[in-house]
Coordinates of C-alpha atoms in Angstrom, one line a residue:
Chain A
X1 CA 3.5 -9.5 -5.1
X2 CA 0.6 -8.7 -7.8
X3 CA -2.8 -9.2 -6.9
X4 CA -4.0 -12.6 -8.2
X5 CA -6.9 -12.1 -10.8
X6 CA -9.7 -14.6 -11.8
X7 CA -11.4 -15.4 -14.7
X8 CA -14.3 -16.6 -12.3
X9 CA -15.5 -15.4 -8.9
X10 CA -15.0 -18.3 -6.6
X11 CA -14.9 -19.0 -2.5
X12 CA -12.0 -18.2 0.1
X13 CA -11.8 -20.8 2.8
X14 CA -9.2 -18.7 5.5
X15 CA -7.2 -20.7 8.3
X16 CA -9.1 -23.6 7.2
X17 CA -8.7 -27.1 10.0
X18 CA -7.1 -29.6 9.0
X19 CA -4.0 -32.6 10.0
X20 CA -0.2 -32.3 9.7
X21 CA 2.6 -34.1 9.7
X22 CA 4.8 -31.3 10.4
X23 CA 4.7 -27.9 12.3
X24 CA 7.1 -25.5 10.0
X25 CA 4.7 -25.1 6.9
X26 CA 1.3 -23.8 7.4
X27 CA -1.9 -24.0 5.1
X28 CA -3.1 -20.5 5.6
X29 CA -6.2 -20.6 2.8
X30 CA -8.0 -21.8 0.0
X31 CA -9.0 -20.3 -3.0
X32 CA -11.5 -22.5 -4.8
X33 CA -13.1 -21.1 -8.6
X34 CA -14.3 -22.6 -11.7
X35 CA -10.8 -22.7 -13.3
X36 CA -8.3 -23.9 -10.0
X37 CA -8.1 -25.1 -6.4
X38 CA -5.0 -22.7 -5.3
X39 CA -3.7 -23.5 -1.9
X40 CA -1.6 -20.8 -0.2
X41 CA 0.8 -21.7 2.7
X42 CA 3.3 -20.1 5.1
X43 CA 6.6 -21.4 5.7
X44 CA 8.7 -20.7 8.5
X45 CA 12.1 -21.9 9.4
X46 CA 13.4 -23.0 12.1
X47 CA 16.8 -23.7 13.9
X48 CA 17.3 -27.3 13.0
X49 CA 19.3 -26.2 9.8
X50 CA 21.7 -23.5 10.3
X51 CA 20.9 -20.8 7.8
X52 CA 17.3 -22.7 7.7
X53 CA 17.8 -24.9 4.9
X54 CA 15.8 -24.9 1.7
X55 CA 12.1 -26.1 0.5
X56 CA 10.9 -27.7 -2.6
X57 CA 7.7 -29.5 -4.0
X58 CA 7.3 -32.8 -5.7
X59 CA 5.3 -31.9 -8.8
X60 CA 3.2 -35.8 -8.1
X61 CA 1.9 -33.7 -5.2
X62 CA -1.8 -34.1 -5.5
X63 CA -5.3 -33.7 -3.7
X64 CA -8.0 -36.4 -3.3
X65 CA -11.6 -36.1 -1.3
X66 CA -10.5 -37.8 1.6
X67 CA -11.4 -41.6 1.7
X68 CA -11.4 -41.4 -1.8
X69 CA -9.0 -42.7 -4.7
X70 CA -9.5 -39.9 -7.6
X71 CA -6.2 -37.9 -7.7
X72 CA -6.1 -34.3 -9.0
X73 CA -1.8 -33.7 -9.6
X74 CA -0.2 -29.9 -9.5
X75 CA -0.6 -28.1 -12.0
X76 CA 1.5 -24.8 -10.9
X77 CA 3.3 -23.3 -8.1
X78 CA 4.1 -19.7 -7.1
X79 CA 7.5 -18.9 -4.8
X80 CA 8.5 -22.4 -4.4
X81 CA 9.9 -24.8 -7.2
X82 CA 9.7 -28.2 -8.3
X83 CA 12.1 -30.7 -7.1
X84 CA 14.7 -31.5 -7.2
X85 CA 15.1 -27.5 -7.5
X86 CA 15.4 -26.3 -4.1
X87 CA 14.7 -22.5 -2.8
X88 CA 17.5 -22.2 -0.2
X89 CA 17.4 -20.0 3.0
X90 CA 19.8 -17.4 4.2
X91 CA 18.9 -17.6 7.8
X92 CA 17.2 -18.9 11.1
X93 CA 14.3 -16.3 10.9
X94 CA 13.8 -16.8 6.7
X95 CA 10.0 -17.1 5.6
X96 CA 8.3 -17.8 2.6
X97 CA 4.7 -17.7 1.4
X98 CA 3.9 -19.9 -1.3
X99 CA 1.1 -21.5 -3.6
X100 CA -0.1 -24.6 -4.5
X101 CA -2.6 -24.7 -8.1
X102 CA -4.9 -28.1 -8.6
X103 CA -7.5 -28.0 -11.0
X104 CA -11.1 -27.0 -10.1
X105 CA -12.9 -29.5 -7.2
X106 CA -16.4 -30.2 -7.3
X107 CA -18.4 -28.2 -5.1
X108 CA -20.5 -31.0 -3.1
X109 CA -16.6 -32.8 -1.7
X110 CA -16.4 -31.7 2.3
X111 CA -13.1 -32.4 2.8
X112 CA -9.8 -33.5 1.1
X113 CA -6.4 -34.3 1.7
X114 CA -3.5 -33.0 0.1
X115 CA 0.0 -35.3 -0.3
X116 CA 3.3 -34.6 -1.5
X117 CA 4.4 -38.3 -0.3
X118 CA 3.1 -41.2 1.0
X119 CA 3.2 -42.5 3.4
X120 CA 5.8 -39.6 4.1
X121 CA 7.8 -38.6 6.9
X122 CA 7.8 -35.3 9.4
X123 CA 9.6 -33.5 6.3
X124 CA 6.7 -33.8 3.7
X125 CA 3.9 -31.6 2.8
X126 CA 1.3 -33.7 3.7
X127 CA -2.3 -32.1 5.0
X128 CA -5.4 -33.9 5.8
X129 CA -8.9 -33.8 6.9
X130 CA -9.1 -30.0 5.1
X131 CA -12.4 -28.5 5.6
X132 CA -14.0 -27.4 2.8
X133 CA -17.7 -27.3 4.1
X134 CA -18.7 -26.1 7.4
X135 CA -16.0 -23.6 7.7
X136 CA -16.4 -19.8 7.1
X137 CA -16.5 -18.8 4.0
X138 CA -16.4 -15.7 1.9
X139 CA -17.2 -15.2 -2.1
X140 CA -14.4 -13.6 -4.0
X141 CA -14.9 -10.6 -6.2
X142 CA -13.3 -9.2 -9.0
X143 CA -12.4 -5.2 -9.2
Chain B
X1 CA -17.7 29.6 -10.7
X2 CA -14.8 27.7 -11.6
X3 CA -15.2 25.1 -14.5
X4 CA -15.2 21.8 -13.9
X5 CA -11.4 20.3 -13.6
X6 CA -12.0 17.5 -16.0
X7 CA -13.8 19.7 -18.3
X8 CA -10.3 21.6 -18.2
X9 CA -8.3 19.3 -18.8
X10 CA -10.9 18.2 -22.1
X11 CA -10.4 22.3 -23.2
X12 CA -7.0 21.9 -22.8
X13 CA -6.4 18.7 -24.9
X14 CA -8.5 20.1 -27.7
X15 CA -6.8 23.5 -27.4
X16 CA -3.6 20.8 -28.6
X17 CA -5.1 19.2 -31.3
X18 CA -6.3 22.7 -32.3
X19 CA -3.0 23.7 -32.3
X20 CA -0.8 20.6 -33.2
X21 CA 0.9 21.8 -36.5
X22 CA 1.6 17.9 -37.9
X23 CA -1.9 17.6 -37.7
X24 CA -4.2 20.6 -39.0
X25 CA -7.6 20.9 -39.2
X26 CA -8.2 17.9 -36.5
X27 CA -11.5 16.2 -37.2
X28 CA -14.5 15.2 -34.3
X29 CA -12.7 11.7 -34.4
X30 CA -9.4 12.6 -34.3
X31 CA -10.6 14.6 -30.7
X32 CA -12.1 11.9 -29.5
X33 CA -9.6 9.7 -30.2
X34 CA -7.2 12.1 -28.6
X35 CA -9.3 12.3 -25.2
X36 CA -9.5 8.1 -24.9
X37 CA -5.9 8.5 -25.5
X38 CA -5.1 10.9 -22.6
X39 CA -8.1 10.3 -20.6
X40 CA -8.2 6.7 -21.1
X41 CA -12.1 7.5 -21.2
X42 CA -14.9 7.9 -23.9
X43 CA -16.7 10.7 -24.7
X44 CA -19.4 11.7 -27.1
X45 CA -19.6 14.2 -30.3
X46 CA -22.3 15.5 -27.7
X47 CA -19.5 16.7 -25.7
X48 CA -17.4 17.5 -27.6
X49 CA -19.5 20.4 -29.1
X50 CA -20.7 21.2 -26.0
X51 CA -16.3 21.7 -25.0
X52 CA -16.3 23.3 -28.1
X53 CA -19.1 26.2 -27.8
X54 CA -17.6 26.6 -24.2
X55 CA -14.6 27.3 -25.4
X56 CA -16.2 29.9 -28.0
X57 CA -18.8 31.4 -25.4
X58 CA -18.5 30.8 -22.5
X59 CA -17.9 34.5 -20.4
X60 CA -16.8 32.6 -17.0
X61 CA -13.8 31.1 -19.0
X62 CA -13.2 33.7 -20.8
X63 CA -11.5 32.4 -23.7
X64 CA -13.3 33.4 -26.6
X65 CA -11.6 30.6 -28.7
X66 CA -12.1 31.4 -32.6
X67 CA -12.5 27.9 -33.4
X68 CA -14.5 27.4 -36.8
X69 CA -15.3 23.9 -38.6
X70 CA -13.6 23.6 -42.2
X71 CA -15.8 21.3 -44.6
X72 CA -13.4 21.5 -47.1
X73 CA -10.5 20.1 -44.4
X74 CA -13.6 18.2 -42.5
X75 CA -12.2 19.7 -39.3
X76 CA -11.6 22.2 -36.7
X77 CA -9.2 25.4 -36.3
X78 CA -8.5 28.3 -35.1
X79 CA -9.4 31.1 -37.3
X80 CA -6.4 32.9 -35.4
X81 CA -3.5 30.6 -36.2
X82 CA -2.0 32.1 -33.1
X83 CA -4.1 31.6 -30.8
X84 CA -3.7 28.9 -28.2
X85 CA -6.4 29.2 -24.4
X86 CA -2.9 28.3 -22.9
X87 CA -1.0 31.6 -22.7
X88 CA -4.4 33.6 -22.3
X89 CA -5.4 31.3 -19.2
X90 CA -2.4 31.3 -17.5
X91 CA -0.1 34.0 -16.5
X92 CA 3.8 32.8 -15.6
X93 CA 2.7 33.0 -11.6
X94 CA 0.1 30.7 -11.9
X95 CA 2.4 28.4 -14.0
X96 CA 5.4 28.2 -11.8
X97 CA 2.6 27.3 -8.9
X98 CA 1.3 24.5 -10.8
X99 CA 4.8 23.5 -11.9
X100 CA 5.6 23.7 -8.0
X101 CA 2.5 21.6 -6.7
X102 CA 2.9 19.3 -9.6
X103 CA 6.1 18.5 -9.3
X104 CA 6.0 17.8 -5.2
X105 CA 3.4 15.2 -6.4
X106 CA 6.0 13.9 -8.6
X107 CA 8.2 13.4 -6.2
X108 CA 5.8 10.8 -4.5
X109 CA 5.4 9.0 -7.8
X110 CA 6.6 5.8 -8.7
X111 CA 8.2 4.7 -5.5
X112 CA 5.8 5.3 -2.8
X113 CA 2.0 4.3 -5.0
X114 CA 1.0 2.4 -7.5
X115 CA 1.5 2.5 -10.9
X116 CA -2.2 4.2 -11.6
X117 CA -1.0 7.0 -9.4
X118 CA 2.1 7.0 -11.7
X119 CA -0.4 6.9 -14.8
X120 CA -2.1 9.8 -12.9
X121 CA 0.0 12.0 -12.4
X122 CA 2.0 11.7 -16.3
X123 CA -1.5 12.7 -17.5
X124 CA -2.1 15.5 -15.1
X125 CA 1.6 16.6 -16.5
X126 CA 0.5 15.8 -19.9
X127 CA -3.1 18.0 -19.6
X128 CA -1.5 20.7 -18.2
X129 CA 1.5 21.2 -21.0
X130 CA 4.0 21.6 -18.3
X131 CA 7.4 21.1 -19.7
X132 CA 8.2 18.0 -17.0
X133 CA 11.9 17.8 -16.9
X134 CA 12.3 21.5 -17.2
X135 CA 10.2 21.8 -14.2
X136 CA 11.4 18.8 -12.2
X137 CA 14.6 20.2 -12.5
X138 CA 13.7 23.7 -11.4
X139 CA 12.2 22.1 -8.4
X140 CA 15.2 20.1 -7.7
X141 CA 16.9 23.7 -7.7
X142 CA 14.1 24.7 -4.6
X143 CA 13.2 22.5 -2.9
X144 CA 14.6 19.0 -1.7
X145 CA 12.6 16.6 0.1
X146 CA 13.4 13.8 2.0
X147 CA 13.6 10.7 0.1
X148 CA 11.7 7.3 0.7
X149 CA 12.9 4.1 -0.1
X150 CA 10.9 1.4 -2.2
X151 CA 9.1 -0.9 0.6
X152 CA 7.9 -4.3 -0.5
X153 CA 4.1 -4.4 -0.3
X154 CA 3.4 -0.7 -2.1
X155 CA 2.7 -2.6 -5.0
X156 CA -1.1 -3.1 -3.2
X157 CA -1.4 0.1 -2.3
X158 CA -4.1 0.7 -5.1
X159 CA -6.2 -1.8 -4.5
X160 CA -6.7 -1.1 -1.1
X161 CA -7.4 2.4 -1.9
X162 CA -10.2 1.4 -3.9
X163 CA -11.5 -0.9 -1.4
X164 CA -11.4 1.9 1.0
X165 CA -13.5 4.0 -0.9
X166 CA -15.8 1.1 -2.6
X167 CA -15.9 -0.1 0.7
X168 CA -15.3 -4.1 0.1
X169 CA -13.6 -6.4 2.5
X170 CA -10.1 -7.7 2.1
X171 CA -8.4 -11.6 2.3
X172 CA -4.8 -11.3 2.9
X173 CA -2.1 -13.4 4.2
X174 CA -0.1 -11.5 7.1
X175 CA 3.4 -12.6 8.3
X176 CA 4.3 -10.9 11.6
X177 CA 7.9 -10.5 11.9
X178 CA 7.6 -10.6 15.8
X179 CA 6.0 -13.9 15.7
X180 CA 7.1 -15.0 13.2
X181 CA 4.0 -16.0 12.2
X182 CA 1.6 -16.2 9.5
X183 CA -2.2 -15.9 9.2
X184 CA -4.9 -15.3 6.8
X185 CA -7.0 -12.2 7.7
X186 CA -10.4 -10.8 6.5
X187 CA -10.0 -7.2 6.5
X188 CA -12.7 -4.4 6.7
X189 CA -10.4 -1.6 5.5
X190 CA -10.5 2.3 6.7
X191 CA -7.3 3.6 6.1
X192 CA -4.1 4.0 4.8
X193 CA -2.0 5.5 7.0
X194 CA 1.8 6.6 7.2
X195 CA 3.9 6.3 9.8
X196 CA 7.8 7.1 9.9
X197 CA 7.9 6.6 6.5
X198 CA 6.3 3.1 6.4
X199 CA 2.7 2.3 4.9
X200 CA -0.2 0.5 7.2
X201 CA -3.4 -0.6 6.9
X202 CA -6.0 -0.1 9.3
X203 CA -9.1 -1.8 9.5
X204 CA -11.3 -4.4 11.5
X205 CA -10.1 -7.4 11.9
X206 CA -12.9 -10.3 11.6
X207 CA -10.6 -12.6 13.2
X208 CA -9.4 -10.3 15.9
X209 CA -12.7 -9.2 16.3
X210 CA -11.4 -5.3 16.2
X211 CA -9.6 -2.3 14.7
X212 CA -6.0 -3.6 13.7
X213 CA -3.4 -2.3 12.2
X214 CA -1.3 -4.0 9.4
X215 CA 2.4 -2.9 7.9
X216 CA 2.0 -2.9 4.2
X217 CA 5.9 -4.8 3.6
X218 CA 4.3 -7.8 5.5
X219 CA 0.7 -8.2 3.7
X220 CA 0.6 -10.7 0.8
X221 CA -1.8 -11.8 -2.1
X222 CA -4.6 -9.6 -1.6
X223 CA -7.9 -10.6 -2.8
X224 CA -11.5 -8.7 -2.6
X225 CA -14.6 -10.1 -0.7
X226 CA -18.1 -10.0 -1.9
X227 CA -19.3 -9.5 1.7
X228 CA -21.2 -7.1 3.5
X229 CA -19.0 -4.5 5.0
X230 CA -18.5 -3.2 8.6
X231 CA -19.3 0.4 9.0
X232 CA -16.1 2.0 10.8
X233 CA -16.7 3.7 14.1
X234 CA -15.4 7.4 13.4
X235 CA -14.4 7.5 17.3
X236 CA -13.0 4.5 17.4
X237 CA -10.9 5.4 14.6
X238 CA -9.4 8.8 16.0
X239 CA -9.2 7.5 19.1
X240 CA -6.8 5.0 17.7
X241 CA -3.8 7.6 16.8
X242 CA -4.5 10.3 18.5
X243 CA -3.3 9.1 21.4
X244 CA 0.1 7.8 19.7
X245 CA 3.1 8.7 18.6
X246 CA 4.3 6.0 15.8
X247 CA 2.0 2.4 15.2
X248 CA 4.3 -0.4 17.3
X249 CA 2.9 -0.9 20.8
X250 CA 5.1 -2.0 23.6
X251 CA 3.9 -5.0 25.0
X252 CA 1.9 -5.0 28.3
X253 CA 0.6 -1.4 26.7
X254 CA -1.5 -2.2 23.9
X255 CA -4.2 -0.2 24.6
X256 CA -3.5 2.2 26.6
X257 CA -4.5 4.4 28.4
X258 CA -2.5 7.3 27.8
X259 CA 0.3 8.1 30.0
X260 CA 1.8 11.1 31.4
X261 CA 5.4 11.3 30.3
X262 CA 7.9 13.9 31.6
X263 CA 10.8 13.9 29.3
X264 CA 13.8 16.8 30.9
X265 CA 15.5 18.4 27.3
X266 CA 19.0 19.4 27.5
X267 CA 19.9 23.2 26.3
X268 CA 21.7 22.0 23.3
X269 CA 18.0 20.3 22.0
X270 CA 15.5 22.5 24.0
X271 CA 14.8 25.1 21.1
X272 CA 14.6 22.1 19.0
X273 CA 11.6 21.0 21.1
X274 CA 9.9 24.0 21.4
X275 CA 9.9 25.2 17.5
X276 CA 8.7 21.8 16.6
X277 CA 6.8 19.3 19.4
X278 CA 6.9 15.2 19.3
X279 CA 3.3 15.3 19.1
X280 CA 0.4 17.8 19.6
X281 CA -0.1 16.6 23.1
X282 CA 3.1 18.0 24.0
X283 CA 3.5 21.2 26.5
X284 CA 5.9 23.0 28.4
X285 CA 7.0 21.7 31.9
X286 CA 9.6 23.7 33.8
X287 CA 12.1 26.0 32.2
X288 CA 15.6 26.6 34.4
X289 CA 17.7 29.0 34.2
X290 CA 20.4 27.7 32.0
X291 CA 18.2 26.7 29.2
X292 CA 17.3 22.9 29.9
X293 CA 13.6 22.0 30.1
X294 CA 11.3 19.6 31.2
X295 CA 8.3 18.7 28.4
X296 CA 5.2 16.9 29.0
X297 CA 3.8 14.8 26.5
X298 CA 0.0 12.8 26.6
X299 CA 0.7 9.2 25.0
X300 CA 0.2 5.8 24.6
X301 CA 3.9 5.0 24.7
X302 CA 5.6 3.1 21.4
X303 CA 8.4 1.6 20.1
X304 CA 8.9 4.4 18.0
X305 CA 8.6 6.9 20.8
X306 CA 11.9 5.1 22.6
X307 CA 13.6 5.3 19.3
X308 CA 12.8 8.8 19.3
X309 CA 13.8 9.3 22.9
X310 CA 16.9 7.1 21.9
X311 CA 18.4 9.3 18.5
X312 CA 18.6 12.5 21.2
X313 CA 21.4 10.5 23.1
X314 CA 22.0 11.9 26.6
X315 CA 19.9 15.2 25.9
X316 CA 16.8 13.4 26.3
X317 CA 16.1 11.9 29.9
X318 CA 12.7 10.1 30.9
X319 CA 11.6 11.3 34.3
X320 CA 8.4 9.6 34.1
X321 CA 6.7 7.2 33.6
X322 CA 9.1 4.6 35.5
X323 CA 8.6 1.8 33.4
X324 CA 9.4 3.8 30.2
X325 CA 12.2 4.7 32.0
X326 CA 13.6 1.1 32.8
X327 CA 12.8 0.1 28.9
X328 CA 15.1 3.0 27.9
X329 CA 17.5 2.1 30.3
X330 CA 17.3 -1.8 29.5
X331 CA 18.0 -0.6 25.6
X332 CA 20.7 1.7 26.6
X333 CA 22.4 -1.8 28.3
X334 CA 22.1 -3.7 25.2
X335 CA 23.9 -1.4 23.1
X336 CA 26.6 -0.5 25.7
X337 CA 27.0 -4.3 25.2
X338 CA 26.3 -5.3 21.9
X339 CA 28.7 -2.5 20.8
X340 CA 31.6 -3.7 22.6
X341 CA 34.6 -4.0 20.0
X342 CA 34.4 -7.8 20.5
X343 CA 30.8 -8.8 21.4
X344 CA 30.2 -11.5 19.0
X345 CA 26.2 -12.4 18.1

């Protein structure tokens, strides 16, 4: 996979806390800059389907600061398609890291949520509570 | 003393352009141009003329280069149309040892680094005027390595190299195939280091709070910090492999500390043993009379050290430590099993 580049320097929130409905995908870290919000998960699969099954992502996904009612909608993804294209499994023990790109949040928001569907079920990518401020943070740089 | 290598390389590519019949009487631009393109750097008429009067002057090269400017041509040449520094600077010895080195580089190019390395190496090919495929193939003729396979992940290989040595921490996502896991790590990164044939990183771990050591296939999406940098503890760092043969720990033995093994050799492998040793911790235990020996080996005990033990079949025996012994064993039981004609997974 090629190193990502960016027109801006920006922040990297890593393991950030947050809420889920489910336990198979993980949001591993948050790249915020001038030009994007990119959101980078872990999927794992589990037994439930027998050569794991298959992932996709609804492009109306969006993020919101939470308690609020402005919606920023996907712009991109990398290693996992739009439905109703589907990236299918071969096994039990398959894994895939993927992205998520919103356009840029404004710096003072402390946390947002990020929904695929609501009110959704177990089988949705839906994240809440992310903690943008009072996490550890780190300022990319470009070489 | 030896000029400078790059400065070489410079004499070399002028000595070219000097000698390039589709293109006589090469102005200062056209040299220059000639360097960005092979060098993929800048340099200055300043330089140039400094290369130049080197080339002309300079007793510790020794080339004595005839090279006179033509204002008529607006250019240089050699007032000798002969004359090339290449056949006066190297005699065929020296060029079949350059051919040799260079072309045991080239076998690590493209599949095991980057594609600077790649980049590299064509231009060190390129400076030097070696005739590539006639050398690669005369190479093939003396010596064959062993082959690597591409590994997913080498395509980062450069740009931890340069945080190495620009010494800049490292985000990363990890997947751990034994966990099956993921996590996002901050790296503080030391080394790369090879291992049977497989690329790791090693560095400290801001989230593990110490040294840690990551396969390069199972590292994604790097991206460089703008933090302050840890300081690597030089002990710490030895300490880490020299007590080891291979990278994967067995669990319950992390960290050590090293154990006492006793492996007994049959007399089939024990020459094998003693011409080359597992690891530089390895000596001689008892030698008996029909050629079987026992070796002694100081080692924080791996996976890869039970594969090891493993390839040798019954001509390798663990006498101690007992619970090495009893993982061998246990892996011996699986595949007695597993390779039943109808074991079914």
């Amino acid at each position: 996979m090629a190193v990502m580049v960016y027109e801006e320097p920006g922040t990297v929130i890593s393991n950030p806390d947050y809420k889920s409905t489910g336990n198979t995908v993980k949001l591993l870290r948050i790249v915020l800059t001038k030009a994007e919000s990119k959101f980078d998960f872990g999927y794992q699969t589990s037994d439930y389907y027998i050569r794991g099954g298959w992932i996709t992502i609804s492009p109306k996904t969006f993020i919101r600061e939470t308690g609020g009612t402005i919606k920023f909608t996907l712009q991109k993804s990398t290693n996992i398609p739009f439905g109703p294209q589907k990236h299918y499994f071969n096994s039990t023990i398959d894994w895939s890291y993927f992205s998520l790109h919103f356009p840029p949040l404004a710096k003072e928001i402390a946390k947002i949520d990020l929904i695929e569907a609501e009110p959704g079920t177990k089988n949705d990518f839906n994240f809440f509570n992310i903690k943008l401020k009072d996490h550890a943070k780190s300022d990319l740089i470009l070489i | 003393m030896p000029p400078h290598s790059e400065a070489v390389i410079r004499y070399r590519i002028i000595d070219r352009c000097l000698t390039n019949p589709y293109k006589r009487y090469p102005s200062m631009e056209d040299i220059i141009r000639e360097l960005r393109k092979e060098l993929n750097a800048d340099y200055s008429p300043n330089t140039i003329q400094k290369d130049i009067h080197a080339m002309k002057k300079d007793e510790s090269l020794g080339y004595f280069a005839p090279i006179q400017y033509s204002k008529r041509h607006n250019g240089y040449y050699y007032e000798n149309e002969n004359y090339t520094i290449r056949t006066d600077s190297l005699n065929d010895k020296e060029i079949e040892t350059i051919e040799l080195a260079a072309g045991i580089i080239q076998h690590f190019k493209g599949y095991r680094l980057g594609e600077t390395f790649s980049e590299a190496i064509n231009k060190l090919f390129s400076a030097l005027d070696i005739e590539k495929s006639k050398s690669d193939e005369n190479l093939k003729n003396a010596i064959q390595a062993e082959e690597s396979t591409y590994m997913s992940g080498l395509e980062n290989f450069d740009i931890f190299v340069r945080c190495i040595r620009q010494k800049l921490p490292v985000s990363f996502i990890h997947y751990s195939y034994q966990n099956k896991d993921f996590k996002a790590i901050i790296i503080h990164p030391y080394l790369l280091k090879e291992s049977q044939k497989r690329w790791y990183l090693v560095g400290y771990s801001e989230g593990h709070g110490k040294l840690r050591i990551f396969g390069l296939d199972r590292i994604y999406d790097p991206i460089v910090l703008n933090k302050t940098f840890r300081q690597k503890d030089e002990n710490e760092l030895h300490q880490l492999f020299q007590d080891r043969y291979g990278i994967n720990t067995i669990d319950g033995h992390e960290t050590g500390p090293a154990e006492e093994i006793e492996i007994m050799v049959s007399d089939q492998m024990s020459n094998y043993l003693k011409s080359m040793p597992i690891h530089t911790s390895q000596r001689l235990g008892e030698q008996f009379s029909r050629g079987h020996i026992t070796i002694l080996l100081r080692l924080i005990p791996t996976r890869e050290l039970i594969s090891l033990i493993l390839s040798y079949g019954h001509h390798m025996v663990v006498l101690k430590p007992d619970w090495l012994r009893a993982e061998v064993q246990k892996e011996i039981k699986l595949m007695e099993v597993k390779n039943k004609k109808h074991f079914k997974y």
